[in-house]
Each structure stands twice: as C-alpha cells, then as structure tokens.
C-alpha cells in the first residue's frame, strides 16, 4: 500500500451516526458487494485524499497547479456525454401520475430489475457513501440526500455541487426524511443505462452512466424530479430556474428567478456583468440552475438555490459572454470533456485564447486547428464551487432564501417571439411558461436545432404529470399574496439574414432594468395581444452603439401569421396533455386567439 492509499483508507471510515441510514447503506452494500465502503465526511483532508486517489486511478488528470490551482481534468466515456431522456423514468405508482410526457415504468418491477442489475456490481470496487444537503444548513426548504456510488468522479463533483459530508448528518439529526440514491456505473453500456425515480419512496436508482445529470443525483434527479413531486404535495415549487439579484444605484434590490431550457444561457444570465453605462447597478448571483420556492409568512414567494456549485457548459464561455464564470473556474474546478493543452491548461471552442497549435481533444486524440472535429465536446462542462463566483449574493447562504419579485421565462427562438413582454397576470404568466418553446441543444442527446415545447424548461425534469404541474402553478397563486410579475424574453431573435438582432450577454441588463422598473410600477409599457411591452422610449438604449428604433421595432415585432403558426404548434403539447390540462390554460389560449 503506498502513501496515497493509506491516506485514502484513513479518511474513509466515518460511518453514519443515523441508524436508518446505516441500515440502508448496509443493505445496499450486501447487494452490490463492494470491497470497501468509504463514508465521506466532506473534510478538506478527505478532499485531498480523494483527488489523489482519482489521479492514481487515472479518473482525473491534475491540471497545471500554478495556472489553475486545485483544478482537475476528466474525460467521460465517449458514449456517455449527456443526459439521456429516453432512459429516464418516473416510476410512480400509476402511469397517470407520471403523465404523458414522462417515461413510466411500474415501480415494483422496475425496482427489482434495477436491483438485479446492481447485484454484485461493486465487486472489486469501493462504495462511496455521500451524505449531502441541498440548500443552506438550517433552511426549512433544505433537503438531505444520501448517494451511494462507485464513481469517485461523482463523489468529487457532488462535493462541489452540494453541501457534502457531516453537514448533512447535522441537518438530518434523527429525522428520517432523506432521499435514498443508488448509483452504479456498471460497464457504461448505453443499453444498460437507466435513471429511475420513485417519488413515493423518495428514492433514485441510476445505473450505467457516469455523466453529470444522470449520475450527480442531487441535481436533476433529486432537486428537480423528486423535489417537484414533493413540492406539489407540500405546497412549494421546485423549478429549473436561475436566481439573481438586481441592485439599483440607490441600493434597492430585487430578486429574479428565470427559466430557460438547457444551454440557453442561464449561467451567463445569472452571472451577468452590467455594461459600463450602468453606473452603480449591480447584479448578484444566487444560483444558475435550480430554484426551490415557497410562500413566506409575509405573502411573498421566497426562493433558495439548493445547489452549492455550478455545472456549466464550457464551450462559448469567455470573458465577453461570462466574465464572472471565467473568474469562478480559475481554481478548484473539475473540467469534463474539454480539450487539454500541453501546458496542463484547458481550451474549448469559444474560449478567449486562440485555438492551441496542438492539444488533445475531449477523447484524448491529437487535435490541431485544422482538425475537422471539435476539440471540446459541445456539452463539455466545468464543475465549480459557487463561493468562487465574484458576484455571489451574500443571500445565497441565507436559510430564509430571497424574495422573488419577477419570474422570467425564455427560450431560443430565431423568430416569432419578441425580446421581452410582460404577462397580464399570474394565469397568463403560467400560460406563457406552459407554452414555452426552444430550439434543442446538445445538453440532451438527440437532434439539435428543432423547436420543441419545453414548458417552464421542465419537460425533462418534472417528476409527475405535466398537466397537474400546470394546475399546481395556478393553485400556488392562492397562497402568494404578492405574486412575482411574470415576463417572457428571447435573446435569440434573428433578422432576415440570420444575424442576431440583440447583442445579449451584459446588454441583457437593459431588459432586467425594464423588468426591475415594472416590478416597482415605474417602467412604462403598452398593451398588445401578447402582453405588456416596452415602447422604444420605455427601454434604455443609451450607449448601445448602432442600436436604432428600427432594430428595436424588429425585435419587438408581432407578426400575426407567425403567431397563428405558433399557436398551432403549441397545440401539439396541449393535445398530448389534454385530459389533464387545467381549463384556465385553454381559456388563456382562447383569449390569445381572440386578441390576435
Ligand atoms: C443542466 C441541464 O445540466 O439543464 O443544467 O442539462
Ligand atoms: Mn439545467
């Protein structure tokens, strides 16, 4: 045994103080038959030992520690690079409960199939016990999960993405309310890949994939699919939303939650840096992917970010698109499936640095600028602790969370949908969220570039019947005395020549400023069939070089023919859900048709 191994052994023997958790771990160990059980405590010493072990196993490569201190590099299996919706199941008691937009499987049969696959699968391997807390310690909204995994990469990612170790036991105390997550890599054969959720049991079993969204069980599996089902029962909401704070020069602060489908720039928007002209304005990041929201005693909607890190898409991230992310990922970051440069640093398409003369691509093959394929996988990622983020809101650690003044929905739409408009009221806002569409991207496997309906950006993440999910949204209004205003944005509208009409990124601050003003009854607007929209005069374009009234009109234009087509397309989803669709949404659709 070498020094690393001894250190690794030394730190891995802190069993759970919790009898029920312990019994379950032992039961799963009996089933999977690992050579050893490693109980993670979340300490710094343990972190060092785990990184050393991962490097020794070849799972991670240590990057240049002078240029990227605390950073490591990982390549996943080439067939295991994205979420796999076709292998993702909601195993609720009845098929109706899962609804027409989810894969459903009868829970008993699926569970025994999965346990059969897991049997003996950790022979010769280590089972890591990863206790974790989603949300700030002491928050009434926070939840405990325990993930059992045979992937050291998963452990190290969970360590960044959640509050991991002793803190979870402290939060749980002697309570019995924790999520059970079993994760087995198996042989990574795509044919034996299944990500299954048992909402009634608060349980997740994921086999055959080591990729983030399939394997870091705290994230999409617990914090969205399981949590959305719990939220419906318990009167709160788990949403695929960033949370950010906007502060005016006079110190007024508003918090905004925003839902965009995967890879539509949630991380960029959450970390936005206002343009120079916005002297005194500040944007604060609370979270970039998930919001748990509950009405507070003051009648407002309060939100926490259950995560502790960012699992962001690397390609396209640079000093212009997201300067705060670039600073965040300079240290203590795990890079997955990006390109590796000879000096032990990393690169991806859209990086600030020019393409390296030579490097290794995401599959470890030599790459040069004239190579036909991309150096980094389009869904390559960074996993970075949120405390690294220069504009992290102090409230990100607040157990009470933040009060939400505005909810923004958005998608990637080259036409039809204006830059920004505001819903007339909560029900209309729910309708806007429910009919959201976006071009598909590389975050999930499948065709890229087609418009798909992605209600509230939750289509792949809602752990129950989507029609009932809409009903829950509508019902929530009754318990929120001061509901957030609801908006819709589209940064991606193009002109006839295929050029983006809106510069995006930091300039999105202008849209935020209008939203901020609307929440305070200050920004002007006029009524249209779609909702309230800013006039050119209501919208701050000062300092925006070359941006004319004409461009603004094009961005905001409402074309009746395009909208007729849009409504027909929206109907596809509505038809699919018809049986479960709240009447209010059908009514909203009729109203829109009438207004048009
Ligand atoms: C993500 C996703 O990884 O939405 O956040 O795919
Ligand atoms: Mn996401």
mmCIF file of C-alpha atoms and ligand atoms in Angstrom, residues 83 211 213 219-220 240 261-263 266 289 311 313 379 381 443-444 461, ligand 1:
data_model
loop_
_atom_site.group_PDB
_atom_site.id
_atom_site.type_symbol
_atom_site.label_atom_id
_atom_site.label_comp_id
_atom_site.label_asym_id
_atom_site.label_seq_id
_atom_site.Cartn_x
_atom_site.Cartn_y
_atom_site.Cartn_z
ATOM 1 C CA UNK A 83 -28.477 13.360 -20.168
ATOM 2 C CA UNK A 211 -22.378 11.742 -16.743
ATOM 3 C CA UNK A 213 -27.167 14.967 -14.974
ATOM 4 C CA UNK A 219 -29.078 17.787 -9.158
ATOM 5 C CA UNK A 220 -31.707 16.925 -11.775
ATOM 6 C CA UNK A 240 -35.407 24.745 -13.380
ATOM 7 C CA UNK A 261 -34.206 25.339 -21.367
ATOM 8 C CA UNK A 262 -30.752 23.742 -21.077
ATOM 9 C CA UNK A 263 -27.974 25.611 -22.880
ATOM 10 C CA UNK A 266 -28.914 30.544 -17.767
ATOM 11 C CA UNK A 289 -29.909 26.223 -12.482
ATOM 12 C CA UNK A 311 -22.160 22.599 -13.515
ATOM 13 C CA UNK A 313 -21.400 24.336 -20.243
ATOM 14 C CA UNK A 379 -21.733 19.572 -23.837
ATOM 15 C CA UNK A 381 -18.616 21.143 -18.575
ATOM 16 C CA UNK A 443 -27.351 19.188 -23.351
ATOM 17 C CA UNK A 444 -29.504 16.159 -24.087
ATOM 18 C CA UNK A 461 -37.340 17.399 -15.184
HETATM 19 C C1 LIG B 1 -28.040 21.116 -16.948
HETATM 20 C C2 LIG B 1 -29.082 20.845 -17.943
HETATM 21 O O1 LIG B 1 -27.031 20.395 -16.935
HETATM 22 O O2 LIG B 1 -30.126 21.506 -17.873
HETATM 23 O O3 LIG B 1 -28.219 22.032 -16.140
HETATM 24 O O4 LIG B 1 -28.894 19.994 -18.831
#
